[in-house]
Amino acid sequence: MPRTWTKTDAFAHFGTTLTNARWSWSGIALDGSVVALVLWQDVVKGRDGRLTYFDDEDLDAEWRRRPGHTERVRHLAICRDRHDGRFRAVIARAVDVTADPRDIASCHPQEGVWWRLDEFDEATGAFRAHVER
């Protein structure tokens, strides 16, 4: 039987911590050495033989004001500026993919995989990334 992970445990697996278990969608190690982000399972796509992720859906003014978004933008900037765009992923399955905001039905740390930013718009928080193997 597969292990059941909490969001907090999945982030801790990478040595990262969440500011707030309810609204944080990214975490960082206390020493800043690792950043991890929630990636929605239904948004991860296979493209040209590799996994990709593009997050720009519904980046409206309301979402941009939420503390989880502000924190994620800061963590993405750290990925870009200090880690050559590399981050770890906590893969989350949504209770309802059409809900806004989404709730997590289940999640797990994506072991053995690093993601790398391809594009990042710091003004909106939109980003595109791919898996490095």
Short mmCIF file of C-alpha atoms in Angstrom, two decimals:
data_model
loop_
_atom_site.label_atom_id
_atom_site.label_comp_id
_atom_site.label_asym_id
_atom_site.label_seq_id
_atom_site.Cartn_x
_atom_site.Cartn_y
_atom_site.Cartn_z
CA MET A 1 0.00 0.00 0.00
CA PRO A 2 1.47 3.40 -0.98
CA ARG A 3 2.30 5.83 1.77
CA THR A 4 -0.18 8.60 2.50
CA TRP A 5 1.56 11.98 2.63
CA THR A 6 0.44 15.24 4.16
CA LYS A 7 1.52 18.37 2.32
CA THR A 8 3.79 19.26 5.25
CA ASP A 9 5.41 15.79 5.22
CA ALA A 10 5.92 15.89 1.44
CA PHE A 11 7.77 19.21 1.71
CA ALA A 12 9.77 17.99 4.72
CA HIS A 13 10.93 15.03 2.60
CA PHE A 14 13.06 17.53 0.65
CA GLY A 15 14.19 19.36 3.79
CA THR A 16 11.87 22.28 3.04
CA THR A 17 9.31 23.89 5.31
CA LEU A 18 6.02 25.62 4.69
CA THR A 19 5.26 29.01 6.17
CA ASN A 20 1.62 27.98 6.54
CA ALA A 21 0.31 24.44 5.92
CA ARG A 22 -3.01 25.79 4.65
CA TRP A 23 -2.02 28.52 2.16
CA SER A 24 1.63 27.85 1.27
CA TRP A 25 2.17 26.34 -2.19
CA SER A 26 5.96 26.40 -1.98
CA GLY A 27 8.61 25.86 0.65
CA ILE A 28 12.30 26.45 1.17
CA ALA A 29 15.01 24.81 3.26
CA LEU A 30 16.07 26.84 6.29
CA ASP A 31 19.52 27.32 4.74
CA GLY A 32 17.99 28.28 1.35
CA SER A 33 19.61 25.32 -0.42
CA VAL A 34 16.41 23.74 -1.78
CA VAL A 35 13.08 25.12 -2.98
CA ALA A 36 10.03 22.90 -3.53
CA LEU A 37 6.72 23.77 -5.22
CA VAL A 38 3.31 22.15 -5.45
CA LEU A 39 2.67 21.09 -9.06
CA TRP A 40 -0.83 19.95 -9.96
CA GLN A 41 -0.85 16.45 -11.44
CA ASP A 42 -3.37 17.38 -14.16
CA VAL A 43 -1.14 20.26 -15.34
CA VAL A 44 2.03 18.14 -15.69
CA LYS A 45 2.20 17.22 -19.38
CA GLY A 46 4.39 15.02 -21.54
CA ARG A 47 5.87 17.02 -24.41
CA ASP A 48 8.66 16.06 -26.83
CA GLY A 49 9.61 13.13 -24.61
CA ARG A 50 9.84 15.14 -21.38
CA LEU A 51 7.56 16.33 -18.61
CA THR A 52 6.59 19.99 -18.67
CA TYR A 53 4.53 22.31 -16.49
CA PHE A 54 3.00 25.64 -17.47
CA ASP A 55 1.23 27.65 -14.79
CA ASP A 56 -0.52 30.78 -15.98
CA GLU A 57 -4.15 29.80 -15.50
CA ASP A 58 -6.33 32.28 -13.69
CA LEU A 59 -3.52 34.50 -12.47
CA ASP A 60 -6.06 37.18 -11.80
CA ALA A 61 -5.74 40.06 -9.38
CA GLU A 62 -7.41 38.12 -6.55
CA TRP A 63 -4.93 35.21 -6.77
CA ARG A 64 -1.99 37.61 -6.95
CA ARG A 65 -3.01 39.13 -3.60
CA ARG A 66 -3.10 35.80 -1.77
CA PRO A 67 -0.14 35.14 0.54
CA GLY A 68 0.59 31.74 -1.03
CA HIS A 69 1.05 33.36 -4.44
CA THR A 70 3.31 36.11 -3.11
CA GLU A 71 5.43 33.52 -1.32
CA ARG A 72 5.63 31.27 -4.40
CA VAL A 73 6.80 34.19 -6.56
CA ARG A 74 9.55 34.88 -4.02
CA HIS A 75 10.57 31.20 -4.02
CA LEU A 76 10.57 31.05 -7.83
CA ALA A 77 12.85 34.10 -7.89
CA ILE A 78 15.22 32.29 -5.50
CA CYS A 79 15.20 29.28 -7.85
CA ARG A 80 16.07 31.53 -10.77
CA ASP A 81 18.68 33.64 -8.98
CA ARG A 82 20.43 31.12 -6.72
CA HIS A 83 19.74 27.64 -8.07
CA ASP A 84 19.98 27.99 -11.85
CA GLY A 85 16.20 27.56 -11.98
CA ARG A 86 16.19 24.17 -10.23
CA PHE A 87 13.52 23.09 -7.74
CA ARG A 88 11.87 19.96 -6.32
CA ALA A 89 8.18 19.14 -6.77
CA VAL A 90 5.36 17.96 -4.58
CA ILE A 91 2.84 16.48 -7.00
CA ALA A 92 -0.76 17.17 -5.93
CA ARG A 93 -4.00 15.66 -7.15
CA ALA A 94 -6.93 18.08 -6.88
CA VAL A 95 -10.25 17.15 -5.29
CA ASP A 96 -11.87 19.07 -8.16
CA VAL A 97 -9.71 20.41 -11.00
CA THR A 98 -12.33 23.08 -11.77
CA ALA A 99 -12.49 24.49 -8.22
CA ASP A 100 -10.98 27.86 -7.37
CA PRO A 101 -9.15 27.67 -5.12
CA ARG A 102 -8.25 24.01 -5.42
CA ASP A 103 -8.00 21.59 -2.52
CA ILE A 104 -5.51 18.74 -2.41
CA ALA A 105 -6.98 15.21 -2.46
CA SER A 106 -3.54 13.62 -2.18
CA CYS A 107 0.09 14.55 -2.71
CA HIS A 108 3.57 13.07 -2.71
CA PRO A 109 7.16 14.25 -3.13
CA GLN A 110 8.43 13.52 -6.65
CA GLU A 111 11.58 11.62 -5.76
CA GLY A 112 14.66 11.43 -7.98
CA VAL A 113 13.53 14.35 -10.13
CA TRP A 114 14.59 17.98 -10.40
CA TRP A 115 12.58 20.56 -12.30
CA ARG A 116 14.11 23.59 -14.04
CA LEU A 117 12.43 26.90 -14.84
CA ASP A 118 12.27 27.71 -18.54
CA GLU A 119 10.31 30.95 -18.14
CA PHE A 120 9.24 33.01 -15.15
CA ASP A 121 7.25 36.24 -15.11
CA GLU A 122 7.93 37.78 -11.72
CA ALA A 123 5.15 40.36 -12.21
CA THR A 124 2.39 37.75 -12.60
CA GLY A 125 3.97 34.60 -11.15
CA ALA A 126 3.41 32.65 -14.38
CA PHE A 127 6.09 30.07 -15.06
CA ARG A 128 7.04 27.23 -17.37
CA ALA A 129 9.34 24.38 -16.27
CA HIS A 130 10.58 20.97 -17.37
CA VAL A 131 11.98 17.86 -15.69
CA GLU A 132 15.71 17.33 -15.66
CA ARG A 133 16.87 13.76 -15.37
#
